[in-house]
Amino acid sequence: MSSLDIVASFAAVVGAQSEREDIDSGLSQTQEYRQLAKQQLEALEGDRFAARDQQRQSALMHWQTEGSTWDLVKRLYELRAQGDGGDEDDTMAATDYITAQALMGRNRRLHECMEVKRWLEESASPFQAVETRKGYLFYTRRSIASRGTGTVTEADPDAPSRQRRSLAPEDAEYAAGLVRTLYEYVRRGRVTSAIALCVESDDAWRAATLRGSLLWRDSALEADDASIEESHVCGNINRALWKHACAALAADDANDAYERALYAALSGRLDEVALVCDGWDDHLWAYVNALIEACIDHAIAATTPLYTPAQTTALGHVPSRHAPPRDLPHILDGLASHESPALRHAAAQPFRRLQVAVIKDDFSAYLAAYAQQPGSDPELLRVVVHIALHLRCLGFALPLDAVASVLDAYIELLICGNHRDLVATYVACLPPARQTEAYARFLRDVEDPAPVRMQLLALAATHGLDVDAIAKRAAQLVLEAYAIQQASSAAFSLAEPVEHVSKAETDQIRAIEWITASPRLYDHALPEICSLARRFLLCGRTNAATKLFNSLPSDFVQPEWRSRTAASPGGSGMLAPASAVPNIVSHAYEYIHLFSLCNAYNHYSTWAELMCKRPTTAASLPSARMQAQSLEWKESAVQATDRATHIFRYDLLDTDWLSPQSLHMSATVPSDSLQLFRLEELSILRQLYIPETVFRLHSILFDSRDFMPQNLKQSLSLAQLVADESLGIYRQLTISNPPFPRGRLAAFLGLMRRSAFELLRIQQQSHPDKPPLLADSMPISIGGGVIGTTL
């Protein structure tokens, strides 16, 4: 299973958990996580082609540690979710086993200690057990029979210590391996396996000593317990006496180190077990084992005995160098400040610190500290995030800000790791107030084609996120960022529709796609589209505005917008007054006006391109083919000219383009700063584009005069249109602006003069007997000044 698979697999568990609300399913979540870690470990172990290098060993150690961490979380929080036990009286007479069980049920902290002990036992690394060998002290007894020298002369267990002699080398070697194996079994909680090995190796006396660690049970006193056979007594009724004997054996320096550790562990001593402990896990097990044994001994001593146990006062006490542990936090703090640098280093490892927090039931504090600086280990971050989500699912209180912070960090990790389809799963785990902002910021930076981005938006809906709010916020984030940039560097430079659209403009157009993905947001999108189109056109970017309009859905324009009604904000499909969506009517008319401008300039570009493709004629008689091409071109040119003229005249100039009256805006001065800003932008657009529209219309009419002679007079009649007081076009020609500091009236008068003289020239050619200047010309006045003549 690859890293990509493990991330997706964890997300699948989270997604499935969101559909289940019962605690039992929540507890099973840790089992699934542990199984995923186990699968990773097994895949790595089974890969014969994987390099046997340090990186692989590090990966193996990680998955072992992660798997055991999930096991620890399951054990402890499953117990904590059950709450505290009852208040049974432990002073009543009972068997030692029943007393210990009652103690565990009543004392949750001690029960947790027992779970930690079992966790340490079951997660211990594998070891090589000694082989079973029949025949007790086979080589030693043969040496005794042959009167060998240097070895014991009697084959009993106490002979080596009593005679101060050794066993035969073969038996000594096997005995050392045997006690090492027995200790490793005990270290892993497998006391019955240790007893069975002794029996199978004909070491019955040692099996009997190991049985002394078992708590006394009696079926007659445990009739309700199905785990004990009928009429059966087991365990050690004199366990306290046995422990004194074990302590004496463990304290004897002459004995093998692992034999001393074996009996020390069984009796709950620390000194001798610590001598053979290697790592943090071994030391923690030794301390927890000692703590549990001490608590059980105290509970048994506090009960009213059913029998008179053997006296131990005459045996003397073997003192321990280590102070008895008080509780788990005391043990863990001691390991963190241990005199051994290796133990201190192990306790400071990131995953170890996480395990300590879980054991101490201090995950909230750990999470708050971790959230301040998540670090660079993505695997640890993944585990911390999913532990937090798991505990929250179980109802444990965690600091909300810390949970949100680690979720934010993990979401960023998913984005950087190209796991974008999983982002919605974890955004849905954030507090509701942060979900919209988080997912919108994620979508803001997605630059894929529209189908991919819309799929990411659809994923938000599958996880219960507010997709409409997200779409609005995602568009807003992009548009606001570019609005700030453009405000500091805005400059007008008129572009043709075919020019390249910049990345910044494309990003803003893509932002609009978020709010046009659903018809529910069309009312919201309309003002945003108009605002962005104004922004483009204020810089002369008609190409960008054209691309914006072309990117909209085919059903975007709603018929009811112009009839002073708008779709209900609730999305029910019913009609509501236009006031339900502010300025929806005026924005609808503005949309039409802005679209008409882009459409007109597109037609002008098409017309100009067609003019450049006019076939050339030979000086001599043209061929039939050339005549056909010329006629075909003329037909296309006439159609394009008529179309462009109609759009420029009737869709723009005659509509009083972008005036407040034509947009059905209120006559009162708005108090809203946004509306005031909008009015200012509309006014600037009129100043920039009405003169340019007049000039382009003149160009269409004047340059088409040779194949449409009537257009020459129409180009001159533009003076009447400009002078029309109801439209006020002449006022836009007189206003100065950055591109034209002196306005454009003088330039327009030059165009009228050009049309007039061209008309006079044509008439002069057709009437060579007339004087150069026609006597019947009449001056046309506009604003009190003569601007041209008409015939």
PDB file of C-alpha atoms in Angstrom, residues 123-342:
ATOM      1  CA  SER A 123       3.652  -4.963  21.239  1.00  0.00           C
ATOM      2  CA  ALA A 124       7.056  -6.292  22.323  1.00  0.00           C
ATOM      3  CA  SER A 125       9.333  -7.301  19.468  1.00  0.00           C
ATOM      4  CA  PRO A 126       9.670 -11.022  18.586  1.00  0.00           C
ATOM      5  CA  PHE A 127      12.474 -13.100  20.092  1.00  0.00           C
ATOM      6  CA  GLN A 128      14.067 -16.479  19.442  1.00  0.00           C
ATOM      7  CA  ALA A 129      12.948 -18.984  22.075  1.00  0.00           C
ATOM      8  CA  VAL A 130      15.236 -21.761  23.229  1.00  0.00           C
ATOM      9  CA  GLU A 131      14.449 -25.198  21.872  1.00  0.00           C
ATOM     10  CA  THR A 132      12.759 -27.810  24.049  1.00  0.00           C
ATOM     11  CA  ARG A 133      15.145 -30.422  25.454  1.00  0.00           C
ATOM     12  CA  LYS A 134      14.130 -33.581  27.255  1.00  0.00           C
ATOM     13  CA  GLY A 135      16.088 -34.955  30.193  1.00  0.00           C
ATOM     14  CA  TYR A 136      16.707 -32.842  33.229  1.00  0.00           C
ATOM     15  CA  LEU A 137      20.441 -31.939  33.528  1.00  0.00           C
ATOM     16  CA  PHE A 138      21.292 -34.753  31.132  1.00  0.00           C
ATOM     17  CA  TYR A 139      24.988 -33.938  30.769  1.00  0.00           C
ATOM     18  CA  THR A 140      25.455 -33.124  34.437  1.00  0.00           C
ATOM     19  CA  ARG A 141      23.921 -36.408  35.564  1.00  0.00           C
ATOM     20  CA  ARG A 142      26.105 -38.294  33.111  1.00  0.00           C
ATOM     21  CA  SER A 143      29.149 -36.496  34.501  1.00  0.00           C
ATOM     22  CA  ILE A 144      28.101 -37.440  38.034  1.00  0.00           C
ATOM     23  CA  ALA A 145      27.697 -41.053  36.996  1.00  0.00           C
ATOM     24  CA  SER A 146      31.183 -41.104  35.471  1.00  0.00           C
ATOM     25  CA  ARG A 147      32.601 -39.324  38.524  1.00  0.00           C
ATOM     26  CA  GLY A 148      33.586 -36.286  36.465  1.00  0.00           C
ATOM     27  CA  THR A 149      35.364 -33.484  38.199  1.00  0.00           C
ATOM     28  CA  GLY A 150      34.564 -29.779  38.399  1.00  0.00           C
ATOM     29  CA  THR A 151      30.801 -30.193  38.257  1.00  0.00           C
ATOM     30  CA  VAL A 152      28.209 -30.626  40.967  1.00  0.00           C
ATOM     31  CA  THR A 153      28.002 -34.051  42.509  1.00  0.00           C
ATOM     32  CA  GLU A 154      24.240 -33.959  43.018  1.00  0.00           C
ATOM     33  CA  ALA A 155      21.568 -33.231  40.400  1.00  0.00           C
ATOM     34  CA  ASP A 156      19.139 -31.141  42.419  1.00  0.00           C
ATOM     35  CA  PRO A 157      18.208 -27.492  41.658  1.00  0.00           C
ATOM     36  CA  ASP A 158      20.092 -26.079  44.657  1.00  0.00           C
ATOM     37  CA  ALA A 159      23.309 -28.028  44.070  1.00  0.00           C
ATOM     38  CA  PRO A 160      25.202 -25.238  42.194  1.00  0.00           C
ATOM     39  CA  SER A 161      24.573 -22.673  44.965  1.00  0.00           C
ATOM     40  CA  ARG A 162      25.012 -25.153  47.813  1.00  0.00           C
ATOM     41  CA  GLN A 163      28.196 -26.758  46.518  1.00  0.00           C
ATOM     42  CA  ARG A 164      29.515 -23.657  44.766  1.00  0.00           C
ATOM     43  CA  ARG A 165      30.097 -25.759  41.695  1.00  0.00           C
ATOM     44  CA  SER A 166      28.889 -25.484  38.143  1.00  0.00           C
ATOM     45  CA  LEU A 167      26.740 -27.639  35.936  1.00  0.00           C
ATOM     46  CA  ALA A 168      28.139 -29.432  32.939  1.00  0.00           C
ATOM     47  CA  PRO A 169      28.924 -26.841  30.201  1.00  0.00           C
ATOM     48  CA  GLU A 170      26.142 -28.101  27.934  1.00  0.00           C
ATOM     49  CA  ASP A 171      23.596 -27.913  30.756  1.00  0.00           C
ATOM     50  CA  ALA A 172      24.860 -24.503  31.906  1.00  0.00           C
ATOM     51  CA  GLU A 173      24.502 -23.142  28.391  1.00  0.00           C
ATOM     52  CA  TYR A 174      21.002 -24.528  28.010  1.00  0.00           C
ATOM     53  CA  ALA A 175      19.976 -23.275  31.470  1.00  0.00           C
ATOM     54  CA  ALA A 176      21.119 -19.756  30.562  1.00  0.00           C
ATOM     55  CA  GLY A 177      19.111 -19.889  27.341  1.00  0.00           C
ATOM     56  CA  LEU A 178      16.132 -21.338  29.173  1.00  0.00           C
ATOM     57  CA  VAL A 179      15.908 -18.643  31.845  1.00  0.00           C
ATOM     58  CA  ARG A 180      16.405 -15.969  29.145  1.00  0.00           C
ATOM     59  CA  THR A 181      13.475 -17.436  27.224  1.00  0.00           C
ATOM     60  CA  LEU A 182      11.373 -17.696  30.383  1.00  0.00           C
ATOM     61  CA  TYR A 183      12.005 -14.040  31.152  1.00  0.00           C
ATOM     62  CA  GLU A 184      11.079 -13.011  27.590  1.00  0.00           C
ATOM     63  CA  TYR A 185       7.839 -14.990  27.937  1.00  0.00           C
ATOM     64  CA  VAL A 186       7.013 -13.243  31.197  1.00  0.00           C
ATOM     65  CA  ARG A 187       7.953  -9.888  29.668  1.00  0.00           C
ATOM     66  CA  ARG A 188       5.318 -10.572  27.000  1.00  0.00           C
ATOM     67  CA  GLY A 189       2.675 -11.683  29.507  1.00  0.00           C
ATOM     68  CA  ARG A 190       2.972 -15.340  28.506  1.00  0.00           C
ATOM     69  CA  VAL A 191       3.474 -16.958  31.912  1.00  0.00           C
ATOM     70  CA  THR A 192       1.574 -20.084  30.834  1.00  0.00           C
ATOM     71  CA  SER A 193       3.949 -20.466  27.854  1.00  0.00           C
ATOM     72  CA  ALA A 194       6.890 -20.236  30.252  1.00  0.00           C
ATOM     73  CA  ILE A 195       5.382 -22.926  32.517  1.00  0.00           C
ATOM     74  CA  ALA A 196       4.681 -25.159  29.520  1.00  0.00           C
ATOM     75  CA  LEU A 197       8.282 -24.817  28.306  1.00  0.00           C
ATOM     76  CA  CYS A 198       9.583 -25.889  31.721  1.00  0.00           C
ATOM     77  CA  VAL A 199       7.296 -28.905  31.762  1.00  0.00           C
ATOM     78  CA  GLU A 200       8.265 -29.919  28.233  1.00  0.00           C
ATOM     79  CA  SER A 201      11.940 -29.580  29.139  1.00  0.00           C
ATOM     80  CA  ASP A 202      11.578 -31.822  32.199  1.00  0.00           C
ATOM     81  CA  ASP A 203      12.229 -28.832  34.455  1.00  0.00           C
ATOM     82  CA  ALA A 204       9.220 -29.463  36.680  1.00  0.00           C
ATOM     83  CA  TRP A 205      10.627 -27.726  39.774  1.00  0.00           C
ATOM     84  CA  ARG A 206      11.020 -24.461  37.848  1.00  0.00           C
ATOM     85  CA  ALA A 207       7.500 -24.820  36.457  1.00  0.00           C
ATOM     86  CA  ALA A 208       6.288 -25.060  40.054  1.00  0.00           C
ATOM     87  CA  THR A 209       8.132 -21.874  41.011  1.00  0.00           C
ATOM     88  CA  LEU A 210       6.542 -20.039  38.100  1.00  0.00           C
ATOM     89  CA  ARG A 211       3.089 -21.249  39.126  1.00  0.00           C
ATOM     90  CA  GLY A 212       3.575 -19.458  42.392  1.00  0.00           C
ATOM     91  CA  SER A 213       2.867 -16.167  40.618  1.00  0.00           C
ATOM     92  CA  LEU A 214      -0.745 -17.150  39.892  1.00  0.00           C
ATOM     93  CA  LEU A 215      -3.452 -15.635  42.097  1.00  0.00           C
ATOM     94  CA  TRP A 216      -5.392 -18.045  44.287  1.00  0.00           C
ATOM     95  CA  ARG A 217      -8.826 -19.026  42.975  1.00  0.00           C
ATOM     96  CA  ASP A 218     -11.499 -21.421  44.298  1.00  0.00           C
ATOM     97  CA  SER A 219     -14.502 -22.474  42.242  1.00  0.00           C
ATOM     98  CA  ALA A 220     -16.566 -22.844  45.388  1.00  0.00           C
ATOM     99  CA  LEU A 221     -16.171 -19.119  46.035  1.00  0.00           C
ATOM    100  CA  GLU A 222     -16.497 -18.072  42.395  1.00  0.00           C
ATOM    101  CA  ALA A 223     -19.604 -19.973  41.392  1.00  0.00           C
ATOM    102  CA  ASP A 224     -20.772 -17.202  39.080  1.00  0.00           C
ATOM    103  CA  ASP A 225     -17.508 -17.056  37.144  1.00  0.00           C
ATOM    104  CA  ALA A 226     -17.630 -19.266  34.037  1.00  0.00           C
ATOM    105  CA  SER A 227     -13.878 -18.955  33.478  1.00  0.00           C
ATOM    106  CA  ILE A 228     -13.027 -21.448  36.260  1.00  0.00           C
ATOM    107  CA  GLU A 229     -13.762 -25.137  36.086  1.00  0.00           C
ATOM    108  CA  GLU A 230     -16.193 -26.719  38.516  1.00  0.00           C
ATOM    109  CA  SER A 231     -14.683 -27.927  41.818  1.00  0.00           C
ATOM    110  CA  HIS A 232     -11.296 -26.526  40.943  1.00  0.00           C
ATOM    111  CA  VAL A 233      -8.737 -24.686  43.034  1.00  0.00           C
ATOM    112  CA  CYS A 234      -5.703 -23.037  41.458  1.00  0.00           C
ATOM    113  CA  GLY A 235      -3.145 -20.366  42.155  1.00  0.00           C
ATOM    114  CA  ASN A 236      -0.939 -19.724  45.157  1.00  0.00           C
ATOM    115  CA  ILE A 237      -2.682 -19.326  48.487  1.00  0.00           C
ATOM    116  CA  ASN A 238       0.634 -18.277  50.050  1.00  0.00           C
ATOM    117  CA  ARG A 239       1.679 -15.834  47.352  1.00  0.00           C
ATOM    118  CA  ALA A 240       3.156 -13.365  49.828  1.00  0.00           C
ATOM    119  CA  LEU A 241       5.551 -16.049  51.133  1.00  0.00           C
ATOM    120  CA  TRP A 242       6.443 -17.001  47.556  1.00  0.00           C
ATOM    121  CA  LYS A 243       7.259 -13.365  46.775  1.00  0.00           C
ATOM    122  CA  HIS A 244       9.715 -13.213  49.667  1.00  0.00           C
ATOM    123  CA  ALA A 245      11.466 -16.273  48.296  1.00  0.00           C
ATOM    124  CA  CYS A 246      11.570 -14.728  44.792  1.00  0.00           C
ATOM    125  CA  ALA A 247      13.032 -11.524  46.203  1.00  0.00           C
ATOM    126  CA  ALA A 248      15.782 -13.458  47.940  1.00  0.00           C
ATOM    127  CA  LEU A 249      16.562 -15.391  44.770  1.00  0.00           C
ATOM    128  CA  ALA A 250      16.593 -12.193  42.658  1.00  0.00           C
ATOM    129  CA  ALA A 251      18.865 -10.379  45.103  1.00  0.00           C
ATOM    130  CA  ASP A 252      21.527 -13.133  44.973  1.00  0.00           C
ATOM    131  CA  ASP A 253      24.343 -11.836  42.749  1.00  0.00           C
ATOM    132  CA  ALA A 254      25.558 -15.393  42.161  1.00  0.00           C
ATOM    133  CA  ASN A 255      22.518 -16.234  40.073  1.00  0.00           C
ATOM    134  CA  ASP A 256      22.181 -15.636  36.329  1.00  0.00           C
ATOM    135  CA  ALA A 257      21.075 -12.085  35.458  1.00  0.00           C
ATOM    136  CA  TYR A 258      17.996 -13.265  33.566  1.00  0.00           C
ATOM    137  CA  GLU A 259      17.045 -15.700  36.308  1.00  0.00           C
ATOM    138  CA  ARG A 260      17.165 -12.839  38.787  1.00  0.00           C
ATOM    139  CA  ALA A 261      15.141 -10.648  36.417  1.00  0.00           C
ATOM    140  CA  LEU A 262      12.636 -13.474  35.885  1.00  0.00           C
ATOM    141  CA  TYR A 263      11.739 -13.861  39.547  1.00  0.00           C
ATOM    142  CA  ALA A 264      11.986 -10.132  40.176  1.00  0.00           C
ATOM    143  CA  ALA A 265       9.423  -9.516  37.441  1.00  0.00           C
ATOM    144  CA  LEU A 266       7.100 -12.208  38.797  1.00  0.00           C
ATOM    145  CA  SER A 267       7.282 -10.756  42.295  1.00  0.00           C
ATOM    146  CA  GLY A 268       7.035  -7.102  41.265  1.00  0.00           C
ATOM    147  CA  ARG A 269      10.585  -5.969  42.038  1.00  0.00           C
ATOM    148  CA  LEU A 270      12.359  -3.330  39.979  1.00  0.00           C
ATOM    149  CA  ASP A 271      16.082  -3.613  40.741  1.00  0.00           C
ATOM    150  CA  GLU A 272      16.873  -6.851  38.977  1.00  0.00           C
ATOM    151  CA  VAL A 273      14.461  -6.301  36.068  1.00  0.00           C
ATOM    152  CA  ALA A 274      16.071  -2.937  35.304  1.00  0.00           C
ATOM    153  CA  LEU A 275      19.438  -4.686  34.851  1.00  0.00           C
ATOM    154  CA  VAL A 276      18.211  -6.466  31.693  1.00  0.00           C
ATOM    155  CA  CYS A 277      15.947  -3.746  30.283  1.00  0.00           C
ATOM    156  CA  ASP A 278      17.102  -2.352  26.949  1.00  0.00           C
ATOM    157  CA  GLY A 279      14.721   0.383  25.857  1.00  0.00           C
ATOM    158  CA  TRP A 280      11.981   2.709  26.967  1.00  0.00           C
ATOM    159  CA  ASP A 281       9.296   0.041  26.520  1.00  0.00           C
ATOM    160  CA  ASP A 282      11.126  -2.474  28.726  1.00  0.00           C
ATOM    161  CA  HIS A 283      11.705   0.024  31.519  1.00  0.00           C
ATOM    162  CA  LEU A 284       8.096   1.222  31.413  1.00  0.00           C
ATOM    163  CA  TRP A 285       6.877  -2.363  31.592  1.00  0.00           C
ATOM    164  CA  ALA A 286       9.071  -3.050  34.622  1.00  0.00           C
ATOM    165  CA  TYR A 287       7.752   0.005  36.461  1.00  0.00           C
ATOM    166  CA  VAL A 288       4.107  -0.614  35.572  1.00  0.00           C
ATOM    167  CA  ASN A 289       4.441  -4.275  36.534  1.00  0.00           C
ATOM    168  CA  ALA A 290       5.853  -3.277  39.941  1.00  0.00           C
ATOM    169  CA  LEU A 291       3.064  -0.734  40.448  1.00  0.00           C
ATOM    170  CA  ILE A 292       0.330  -3.253  39.669  1.00  0.00           C
ATOM    171  CA  GLU A 293       1.828  -5.931  41.917  1.00  0.00           C
ATOM    172  CA  ALA A 294       2.107  -3.463  44.798  1.00  0.00           C
ATOM    173  CA  CYS A 295      -1.530  -2.375  44.409  1.00  0.00           C
ATOM    174  CA  ILE A 296      -2.779  -5.986  44.277  1.00  0.00           C
ATOM    175  CA  ASP A 297      -0.733  -6.942  47.349  1.00  0.00           C
ATOM    176  CA  HIS A 298      -2.157  -3.982  49.234  1.00  0.00           C
ATOM    177  CA  ALA A 299      -5.727  -4.860  48.226  1.00  0.00           C
ATOM    178  CA  ILE A 300      -5.317  -8.509  49.249  1.00  0.00           C
ATOM    179  CA  ALA A 301      -3.813  -7.511  52.569  1.00  0.00           C
ATOM    180  CA  ALA A 302      -6.784  -5.198  53.216  1.00  0.00           C
ATOM    181  CA  THR A 303      -9.370  -7.952  52.806  1.00  0.00           C
ATOM    182  CA  THR A 304     -10.688 -10.144  55.560  1.00  0.00           C
ATOM    183  CA  PRO A 305      -8.811 -13.421  55.003  1.00  0.00           C
ATOM    184  CA  LEU A 306     -10.658 -16.681  54.489  1.00  0.00           C
ATOM    185  CA  TYR A 307      -7.592 -18.551  55.639  1.00  0.00           C
ATOM    186  CA  THR A 308      -4.479 -18.032  57.722  1.00  0.00           C
ATOM    187  CA  PRO A 309      -1.580 -17.410  55.327  1.00  0.00           C
ATOM    188  CA  ALA A 310       1.955 -18.496  56.095  1.00  0.00           C
ATOM    189  CA  GLN A 311       3.944 -16.000  58.113  1.00  0.00           C
ATOM    190  CA  THR A 312       6.707 -14.091  56.336  1.00  0.00           C
ATOM    191  CA  THR A 313       8.023 -11.854  59.116  1.00  0.00           C
ATOM    192  CA  ALA A 314      10.734 -14.314  60.120  1.00  0.00           C
ATOM    193  CA  LEU A 315      12.190 -14.440  56.606  1.00  0.00           C
ATOM    194  CA  GLY A 316      13.501 -10.917  56.658  1.00  0.00           C
ATOM    195  CA  HIS A 317      12.942  -8.296  53.998  1.00  0.00           C
ATOM    196  CA  VAL A 318      15.132  -7.807  50.926  1.00  0.00           C
ATOM    197  CA  PRO A 319      15.074  -4.030  50.364  1.00  0.00           C
ATOM    198  CA  SER A 320      14.830  -2.575  46.867  1.00  0.00           C
ATOM    199  CA  ARG A 321      17.023   0.245  45.625  1.00  0.00           C
ATOM    200  CA  HIS A 322      14.218   1.714  43.490  1.00  0.00           C
ATOM    201  CA  ALA A 323      11.459   3.603  45.261  1.00  0.00           C
ATOM    202  CA  PRO A 324       8.040   2.075  44.618  1.00  0.00           C
ATOM    203  CA  PRO A 325       6.204   3.905  41.785  1.00  0.00           C
ATOM    204  CA  ARG A 326       3.172   5.972  42.780  1.00  0.00           C
ATOM    205  CA  ASP A 327       1.250   6.153  39.512  1.00  0.00           C
ATOM    206  CA  LEU A 328       1.668   6.254  35.748  1.00  0.00           C
ATOM    207  CA  PRO A 329       2.438   9.991  35.443  1.00  0.00           C
ATOM    208  CA  HIS A 330       5.141   9.581  38.079  1.00  0.00           C
ATOM    209  CA  ILE A 331       6.634   6.663  36.151  1.00  0.00           C
ATOM    210  CA  LEU A 332       6.567   8.460  32.806  1.00  0.00           C
ATOM    211  CA  ASP A 333       8.032  11.663  34.206  1.00  0.00           C
ATOM    212  CA  GLY A 334      10.799   9.617  35.780  1.00  0.00           C
ATOM    213  CA  LEU A 335      11.689   8.007  32.452  1.00  0.00           C
ATOM    214  CA  ALA A 336      11.749  11.428  30.761  1.00  0.00           C
ATOM    215  CA  SER A 337      14.318  12.622  33.319  1.00  0.00           C
ATOM    216  CA  HIS A 338      16.126   9.308  33.733  1.00  0.00           C
ATOM    217  CA  GLU A 339      19.861   9.259  34.411  1.00  0.00           C
ATOM    218  CA  SER A 340      20.347   7.284  31.185  1.00  0.00           C
ATOM    219  CA  PRO A 341      20.823   9.562  28.131  1.00  0.00           C
ATOM    220  CA  ALA A 342      19.440   6.807  25.894  1.00  0.00           C
TER     221      ALA A 342
END
